[in-house]
Coordinates of C-alpha atoms in Angstrom, one line a residue:
M188 CA -30.8 -47.2 8.6
K189 CA -30.8 -43.4 8.0
K190 CA -28.3 -42.8 10.8
T191 CA -26.1 -45.5 9.5
L192 CA -26.2 -44.0 5.9
L193 CA -25.4 -40.6 7.3
A194 CA -22.5 -42.0 9.2
I195 CA -21.1 -43.7 6.1
L196 CA -21.5 -40.6 4.0
A197 CA -19.8 -38.5 6.7
S198 CA -17.0 -41.0 6.9
G199 CA -16.6 -40.9 3.1
L200 CA -16.4 -37.1 3.2
I201 CA -13.7 -37.2 5.8
C202 CA -11.7 -39.8 3.9
C203 CA -12.0 -37.8 0.7
T204 CA -10.9 -34.5 2.3
P205 CA -7.3 -33.8 1.2
Q206 CA -4.9 -33.9 4.2
R207 CA -2.6 -31.0 4.5
K208 CA 1.1 -31.9 4.4
E209 CA 3.2 -30.1 7.1
I210 CA 6.1 -29.6 4.8
Q211 CA 6.7 -29.7 1.1
D212 CA 9.8 -30.4 -1.0
I213 CA 10.0 -28.1 -4.0
I214 CA 12.5 -28.6 -6.8
I215 CA 13.2 -26.3 -9.7
T216 CA 15.6 -27.0 -12.5
T217 CA 16.5 -24.5 -15.3
D218 CA 18.8 -24.3 -18.3
D219 CA 20.1 -20.9 -17.0
A220 CA 21.1 -21.5 -13.4
T221 CA 24.5 -19.8 -13.5
D222 CA 24.6 -16.8 -11.0
R223 CA 20.9 -17.2 -10.4
T224 CA 19.2 -17.0 -7.0
M225 CA 15.7 -18.4 -6.3
M226 CA 13.5 -17.9 -3.3
L227 CA 10.0 -19.1 -2.3
V228 CA 7.6 -16.9 -0.3
P229 CA 4.2 -18.3 0.8
M230 CA 1.5 -15.9 -0.2
G231 CA -0.1 -14.2 2.7
D232 CA 0.7 -11.5 5.3
H233 CA 4.3 -11.1 6.5
E234 CA 5.4 -14.5 5.3
A235 CA 9.2 -15.2 5.4
S236 CA 11.1 -16.0 2.3
T237 CA 13.2 -19.2 1.9
E238 CA 16.2 -19.2 -0.3
M239 CA 16.4 -22.3 -2.4
A240 CA 19.6 -24.2 -2.2
F241 CA 21.4 -25.0 -5.5
E242 CA 22.9 -28.5 -5.6
D243 CA 23.2 -31.2 -8.3
E244 CA 22.0 -28.8 -11.0
A245 CA 18.7 -28.1 -9.2
F246 CA 17.2 -25.5 -6.8
S247 CA 15.4 -27.1 -3.9
A248 CA 13.8 -26.2 -0.6
T249 CA 12.0 -28.0 2.1
I250 CA 9.5 -25.6 3.6
S251 CA 6.4 -25.4 5.7
T252 CA 3.4 -25.9 3.5
S253 CA 1.6 -22.7 2.5
K254 CA -1.9 -22.5 4.0
S255 CA -3.3 -21.9 0.5
G256 CA -0.9 -23.8 -1.6
F257 CA 0.2 -20.6 -3.3
Y258 CA 3.8 -19.2 -3.3
N259 CA 5.7 -16.4 -5.0
L260 CA 8.7 -17.9 -6.8
I261 CA 11.3 -15.1 -7.0
S262 CA 14.2 -15.5 -9.4
V263 CA 17.1 -13.0 -9.4
K264 CA 20.0 -12.9 -11.9
G265 CA 22.2 -9.8 -12.1
Q266 CA 19.8 -6.8 -12.3
S267 CA 16.9 -8.9 -13.5
Q268 CA 14.2 -10.1 -11.2
T269 CA 11.2 -12.3 -12.1
I270 CA 8.3 -13.1 -9.7
L271 CA 6.0 -15.9 -10.6
P272 CA 3.0 -17.3 -8.7
F273 CA 3.6 -21.0 -8.0
Y274 CA 1.1 -23.5 -6.7
V275 CA 1.5 -26.8 -4.9
P276 CA -1.7 -28.4 -3.5
V277 CA -1.6 -28.6 0.3
S278 CA -2.0 -32.3 0.1
K279 CA 1.1 -32.8 -2.0
G280 CA 4.4 -33.3 -0.4
K281 CA 6.7 -32.9 -3.4
S282 CA 6.7 -30.8 -6.6
S283 CA 9.3 -30.8 -9.4
S284 CA 9.3 -28.3 -12.3
H285 CA 11.7 -27.2 -15.1
L286 CA 11.6 -23.5 -15.8
T287 CA 13.1 -22.0 -19.0
F288 CA 14.0 -18.3 -19.2
G289 CA 13.8 -17.3 -22.9
P290 CA 14.7 -14.1 -24.7
D291 CA 12.9 -10.9 -23.9
G292 CA 11.6 -12.3 -20.7
A293 CA 9.7 -15.2 -22.3
L294 CA 9.1 -18.1 -19.9
S295 CA 8.0 -21.7 -20.2
L296 CA 7.6 -24.4 -17.6
Q297 CA 7.5 -28.2 -17.6
G298 CA 5.7 -29.4 -14.5
S299 CA 2.1 -29.5 -13.2
K300 CA -0.7 -28.2 -15.3
D301 CA -1.4 -25.7 -12.6
N302 CA 2.0 -24.1 -12.8
R303 CA 2.0 -24.4 -16.6
A304 CA -1.2 -22.3 -16.5
L305 CA 0.3 -19.7 -14.2
V306 CA 3.3 -19.3 -16.5
A307 CA 1.1 -19.2 -19.6
Y308 CA -0.9 -16.3 -18.2
T309 CA 2.3 -14.6 -17.1
T310 CA 3.4 -14.7 -20.8
A311 CA -0.1 -13.6 -22.0
Y312 CA -0.1 -10.7 -19.5
T313 CA 3.3 -9.5 -20.6
A314 CA 2.3 -9.5 -24.3
S315 CA -0.9 -7.5 -23.5
S316 CA 1.1 -5.0 -21.4
R317 CA 3.6 -4.4 -24.2
A318 CA 0.8 -4.0 -26.7
L319 CA -0.8 -1.4 -24.5
W320 CA 2.4 0.7 -24.1
R321 CA 2.9 0.6 -27.9
L322 CA -0.4 2.3 -28.6
S323 CA -0.4 5.7 -30.2
Q324 CA -2.6 8.6 -29.2
G325 CA -6.0 8.2 -30.7
D326 CA -6.0 4.4 -30.6
I327 CA -9.0 4.4 -28.3
E328 CA -10.8 1.3 -29.6
A329 CA -7.6 -0.7 -29.8
G330 CA -7.0 0.3 -26.2
R331 CA -10.4 -1.0 -25.2
D332 CA -9.6 -4.4 -26.9
I333 CA -6.3 -4.7 -25.1
L334 CA -7.8 -4.0 -21.7
L335 CA -10.4 -6.7 -22.3
S336 CA -7.7 -9.0 -23.5
F337 CA -6.3 -9.4 -20.0
I338 CA -9.6 -10.9 -18.9
S339 CA -10.2 -13.0 -22.1
K340 CA -6.6 -14.3 -22.0
A341 CA -7.1 -15.4 -18.4
D342 CA -10.2 -17.3 -19.4
S343 CA -8.5 -18.9 -22.4
V344 CA -5.6 -20.1 -20.3
V345 CA -7.9 -21.6 -17.7
K346 CA -9.9 -23.4 -20.3
A347 CA -6.9 -24.7 -22.3
S348 CA -5.0 -25.8 -19.2
R349 CA -7.8 -27.5 -17.3
C350 CA -6.1 -26.3 -14.2
S351 CA -7.4 -26.9 -10.7
A352 CA -10.2 -24.7 -9.3
P353 CA -8.0 -22.6 -7.0
V354 CA -5.5 -21.8 -9.8
A355 CA -8.4 -21.0 -12.2
E356 CA -9.8 -18.6 -9.7
Y357 CA -6.4 -17.0 -9.0
I358 CA -5.8 -16.5 -12.8
R359 CA -9.2 -14.9 -13.4
I360 CA -8.7 -12.5 -10.4
W361 CA -5.3 -11.7 -11.8
G362 CA -6.6 -10.9 -15.3
Y363 CA -9.4 -8.7 -13.8
I364 CA -6.9 -6.7 -11.7
N365 CA -4.6 -6.3 -14.7
A366 CA -7.5 -4.8 -16.7
Y367 CA -8.6 -2.6 -13.8
E368 CA -5.2 -1.2 -13.1
N369 CA -4.2 -0.6 -16.8
Y370 CA -7.3 1.5 -17.4
T371 CA -5.4 4.4 -15.7
S372 CA -2.3 3.7 -17.8
L373 CA -4.4 3.7 -21.0
S374 CA -5.7 7.2 -20.3
R375 CA -2.1 8.4 -20.0
I376 CA -0.9 6.6 -23.0
L377 CA -3.7 7.9 -25.2
G378 CA -3.2 11.4 -23.8
V379 CA -6.9 11.6 -22.9
P380 CA -7.9 12.8 -19.4
A381 CA -9.8 10.1 -17.5
K382 CA -12.9 12.2 -17.5
E383 CA -12.9 12.4 -21.3
M384 CA -12.4 8.7 -22.0
P385 CA -15.2 7.4 -24.2
Y386 CA -15.8 4.5 -21.9
T387 CA -15.5 4.3 -18.2
R388 CA -13.9 1.5 -16.1
N389 CA -17.4 0.6 -14.8
E390 CA -18.8 0.3 -18.3
L391 CA -15.9 -1.8 -19.5
L392 CA -15.4 -4.2 -16.5
P393 CA -17.7 -6.1 -14.2
A394 CA -18.2 -4.7 -10.7
P395 CA -15.2 -5.6 -8.4
H396 CA -17.4 -7.6 -6.0
T397 CA -18.4 -10.1 -8.7
V398 CA -14.7 -11.1 -9.1
L399 CA -12.9 -10.2 -5.9
N400 CA -15.3 -11.8 -3.5
S401 CA -12.7 -14.5 -2.9
P402 CA -10.1 -15.3 -0.3
L403 CA -7.5 -15.4 -3.1
A404 CA -8.1 -11.6 -3.8
A405 CA -6.1 -10.9 -0.6
F406 CA -3.0 -12.1 -2.3
F407 CA -3.0 -9.1 -4.7
P408 CA -1.7 -5.9 -3.0
T409 CA -4.0 -3.6 -5.0
A410 CA -7.2 -5.6 -4.4
L411 CA -8.1 -3.7 -1.2
G412 CA -7.7 -0.3 -3.0
I413 CA -9.8 -1.5 -5.9
V414 CA -12.6 -2.6 -3.5
Y415 CA -12.4 0.7 -1.6
S416 CA -12.6 2.7 -4.8
S417 CA -15.8 0.9 -5.8
I418 CA -17.7 1.5 -2.5
P419 CA -20.5 4.0 -2.9
N420 CA -20.8 6.8 -0.3
K421 CA -17.5 5.6 1.2
E422 CA -17.2 8.8 3.3
N423 CA -20.0 7.4 5.5
L424 CA -18.4 4.8 7.7
D425 CA -21.6 2.8 8.4
S426 CA -22.6 2.8 4.7
A427 CA -19.1 1.6 3.6
L428 CA -19.1 -1.2 6.2
I429 CA -22.6 -2.3 5.3
Y430 CA -21.5 -2.5 1.6
V431 CA -18.4 -4.5 2.4
T432 CA -20.3 -7.1 4.6
Q433 CA -23.1 -7.5 2.0
H434 CA -20.9 -7.8 -1.1
Y435 CA -17.8 -9.6 0.2
N436 CA -18.9 -12.7 2.2
A437 CA -16.9 -15.5 0.6
D438 CA -14.2 -15.5 3.2
S439 CA -14.3 -14.1 6.8
A440 CA -10.6 -13.2 6.7
L441 CA -11.0 -11.2 3.6
V442 CA -14.1 -9.4 5.0
E443 CA -12.0 -8.5 8.1
R444 CA -9.2 -7.1 6.0
L445 CA -11.6 -5.1 3.9
K446 CA -13.4 -3.7 7.0
D447 CA -10.0 -2.8 8.5
N448 CA -9.0 -1.0 5.3
V449 CA -12.2 1.0 5.3
V450 CA -11.8 2.1 8.9
S451 CA -8.1 2.9 8.6
R452 CA -9.0 5.2 5.7
Y453 CA -11.8 6.8 7.8
V454 CA -9.3 7.5 10.6
S455 CA -6.6 8.9 8.4
R456 CA -8.9 11.1 6.3
Y457 CA -11.2 12.4 9.0
D458 CA -11.2 16.2 9.5
Y459 CA -10.2 16.4 13.1
S460 CA -10.8 20.1 13.2
K461 CA -14.5 19.6 12.8
G462 CA -16.6 17.5 15.2
Y463 CA -13.9 15.4 16.9
E464 CA -16.3 14.1 19.6
E465 CA -19.0 13.2 17.0
G466 CA -16.5 11.3 14.9
L467 CA -15.1 9.4 17.9
T468 CA -18.6 8.4 19.0
H469 CA -19.4 7.3 15.5
L470 CA -16.3 5.1 15.4
Q471 CA -16.9 3.6 18.8
T472 CA -20.4 2.6 17.8
A473 CA -19.2 1.1 14.6
T474 CA -16.4 -0.8 16.5
L475 CA -19.0 -2.5 18.6
R476 CA -21.5 -3.2 15.8
Y477 CA -18.9 -4.6 13.4
N478 CA -16.5 -6.1 15.8
L479 CA -13.6 -3.8 14.7
D480 CA -10.1 -3.7 16.1
Q481 CA -9.9 -1.4 19.1
R482 CA -6.7 0.1 17.8
H483 CA -8.7 2.2 15.4
I484 CA -10.2 4.1 18.3
D485 CA -6.8 4.5 19.8
D486 CA -5.4 5.9 16.5
F487 CA -8.4 8.2 16.3
A488 CA -7.7 9.6 19.8
K489 CA -4.0 10.1 19.0
L490 CA -4.8 12.1 15.9
R491 CA -6.7 14.6 18.0
A492 CA -3.3 16.4 18.0
T493 CA -4.3 17.8 14.6
V494 CA -7.0 19.9 16.2
P495 CA -6.1 23.5 17.0
G496 CA -5.6 24.0 20.7
Q497 CA -4.2 20.5 21.2
P498 CA -0.7 20.2 22.8
F499 CA 2.3 19.1 20.8
P500 CA 2.2 15.3 20.7
S501 CA 3.9 13.6 23.6
G502 CA 6.6 11.1 23.4
I503 CA 8.1 12.6 20.2
V504 CA 11.9 12.2 19.9
L505 CA 13.8 15.2 18.4
K506 CA 17.5 14.9 17.8
D507 CA 19.8 17.8 17.0
P508 CA 22.9 17.5 14.6
D509 CA 25.1 17.0 17.6
G510 CA 23.2 13.9 18.7
N511 CA 21.4 15.6 21.6
M512 CA 17.8 14.7 22.4
V513 CA 15.6 17.9 22.5
D514 CA 12.2 18.4 24.1
F515 CA 9.8 20.6 22.2
S516 CA 9.0 22.3 25.5
I517 CA 12.2 24.4 25.2
F518 CA 10.2 26.7 22.9
R519 CA 7.5 27.5 25.4
G520 CA 6.9 31.3 25.5
K521 CA 7.2 31.7 21.8
Y522 CA 5.2 30.9 18.6
V523 CA 6.9 28.1 16.7
Y524 CA 6.7 27.9 12.9
I525 CA 7.5 24.2 12.0
D526 CA 8.7 22.9 8.7
M527 CA 8.6 19.1 8.2
W528 CA 10.8 18.1 5.3
A529 CA 13.1 15.4 4.0
S530 CA 16.4 15.4 2.0
W531 CA 14.8 13.4 -0.9
C532 CA 11.8 15.7 -1.2
V533 CA 12.2 18.1 -4.2
P534 CA 9.3 20.5 -3.2
C535 CA 10.8 20.6 0.3
L536 CA 14.2 21.6 -0.9
R537 CA 12.6 24.4 -3.0
E538 CA 11.2 25.8 0.2
V539 CA 14.6 25.9 1.9
P540 CA 15.9 29.2 0.4
E541 CA 12.4 30.7 0.8
L542 CA 12.4 29.7 4.5
Q543 CA 15.8 31.2 5.0
R544 CA 14.7 34.5 3.4
L545 CA 11.6 34.5 5.5
E546 CA 13.5 33.9 8.7
A547 CA 16.0 36.7 7.8
Q548 CA 13.1 39.1 6.8
L549 CA 10.9 38.5 9.8
K550 CA 11.3 41.0 12.7
N551 CA 9.3 39.3 15.4
K552 CA 11.2 37.9 18.4
N553 CA 8.1 36.0 19.4
V554 CA 8.5 33.5 16.6
E555 CA 11.0 30.6 16.4
F556 CA 11.7 28.7 13.2
V557 CA 12.0 24.9 13.6
S558 CA 12.8 22.4 10.8
I559 CA 12.2 18.8 11.5
S560 CA 13.5 16.1 9.1
T561 CA 11.5 12.9 8.4
D562 CA 14.4 11.2 6.8
A563 CA 14.9 7.5 7.4
S564 CA 18.7 8.1 7.3
E565 CA 20.5 10.4 9.8
D566 CA 23.5 10.7 7.4
A567 CA 21.2 11.8 4.5
W568 CA 19.7 14.5 6.8
K569 CA 23.1 15.8 7.9
K570 CA 24.5 15.8 4.4
K571 CA 21.6 17.9 3.1
L572 CA 22.0 20.3 6.1
K573 CA 25.6 20.9 4.9
E574 CA 24.7 21.2 1.2
K575 CA 21.9 23.7 1.8
N576 CA 23.7 25.6 4.6
M577 CA 20.7 25.0 6.8
H578 CA 21.1 26.6 10.2
G579 CA 19.1 27.4 13.3
N580 CA 16.8 24.9 14.9
Q581 CA 17.4 21.8 12.9
F582 CA 16.1 18.5 14.2
W583 CA 15.6 14.9 13.1
N584 CA 12.6 12.7 14.1
P585 CA 14.3 9.3 13.7
D586 CA 11.2 7.1 14.0
G587 CA 8.8 9.3 12.0
T588 CA 6.3 9.5 14.9
L589 CA 5.6 13.2 14.5
G590 CA 4.2 12.7 11.0
K591 CA 2.0 9.9 12.2
A592 CA 0.7 11.9 15.2
L593 CA -0.1 14.9 13.1
N594 CA -1.6 12.8 10.3
V595 CA 0.8 14.4 7.8
K596 CA -0.1 13.1 4.3
G597 CA 2.6 14.9 2.4
I598 CA 5.6 17.1 2.8
P599 CA 6.7 19.9 3.0
F600 CA 4.2 20.4 5.8
F601 CA 4.0 23.5 8.0
A602 CA 2.3 24.1 11.3
I603 CA 2.3 26.8 14.0
Y604 CA 2.3 26.2 17.7
D605 CA 1.5 28.9 20.3
P606 CA 3.6 30.0 23.3
Q607 CA 1.8 27.4 25.5
G608 CA 2.9 24.6 23.2
N609 CA -0.6 24.2 21.7
L610 CA -1.4 23.9 18.0
Y611 CA -2.3 27.3 16.6
M612 CA -2.5 26.5 12.9
Y613 CA -2.5 23.1 11.2
G614 CA -1.3 23.2 7.5
A615 CA 0.1 26.7 7.8
P616 CA 1.1 28.4 4.5
R617 CA 4.5 27.7 3.0
P618 CA 7.2 30.4 2.9
S619 CA 6.9 30.5 -0.9
Q620 CA 3.3 31.6 -0.7
G621 CA 4.1 35.3 -0.7
P622 CA 3.8 38.3 1.6
G623 CA 0.8 37.0 3.4
V624 CA 3.1 34.5 5.3
V625 CA 5.2 37.4 6.6
E626 CA 2.2 39.3 7.7
L627 CA 0.8 36.2 9.4
L628 CA 4.0 35.7 11.4
K629 CA 4.5 39.4 12.2
G630 CA 1.0 39.5 13.7
L631 CA 1.8 36.7 16.2
K632 CA 2.1 38.3 19.7

């Protein structure tokens, strides 16, 4: 009897489980369709967008069903772009909505209660954001109320709309992230340094893990950064990973992303000039213990190039203005003072005349000056060479591999290599830093 009852219950559960549709037909109508383009992008990593066809006064698309049911609906008209979260349950094969674009960015939607709720919070969020930026210096308490309004409005929309559980969770996460991010904006608007604010983000808002411990948190680009900022003792890899696994257990995919984020930051921020072997051993142990991606160990090993005494990274492509590929080994026998820069980088361009003066002033034949552009565009690099009359050893690293190999976090960046092609000084002083740079380079023999 008991086995029969269990079988019946199990059968009932199976029957009641919503079946995921393979494709969905999504139709959007609007009163303002002229010259408008609409696209749908399933929420998740590296998902492709689908442009909606416009026919019979409606935008429509037949697409593979999003794994979560959530999409980003992107509308473009002229120079205006609107991005809205859009939800269709995975068990539903068709969805129709009418979207109205009102004055000053106001939106309204006729359709499912889930999408009405998402549009309602979009409108509420926009109103709170505008109120925040209209504050005057000194409106500290008003600022507190506006920050909290992101969360309270999210709750109000959820209660009023009676939307589905996934959409309610999404909106509450959205409201929390809006409040969390705008705390920094509030400090700037009020003209009060963050350290002098009368209330901290932690005092004002619940801890991130109480809200973001959800698979839906991964749909928000800044969620990983918010989680990372809340981790105590994050410089200790073991401690950070333990915190993540203990506080974020609602979804295995989210936990893996959070762990990956923690380890990626550990690798990029590690001081490779101190205790390289110790750091590598620590990472290898953590990789086994927490089942981490092996690529982190590979990345760590590659970044050993930032340790003095290590050779210039292998496999780096350098291209001169004539299109010739150049191997760094041509500078063997001399010290090399490297400047990494880009045409769009204002601080880099300020160093150009200083670098030219330094090169003209230096009387040391044992030193070569080499400038390496990190520009994405070869044309932009060449144009700036001409504008600034940049001469000598000018090269372009087209794929940006040198910056990654040397863990360069910002430009301009300077380094010195010795006559054997090994790193002599990582993060060397800039030309504009005074006579000490001249003395440093003069003393290289």
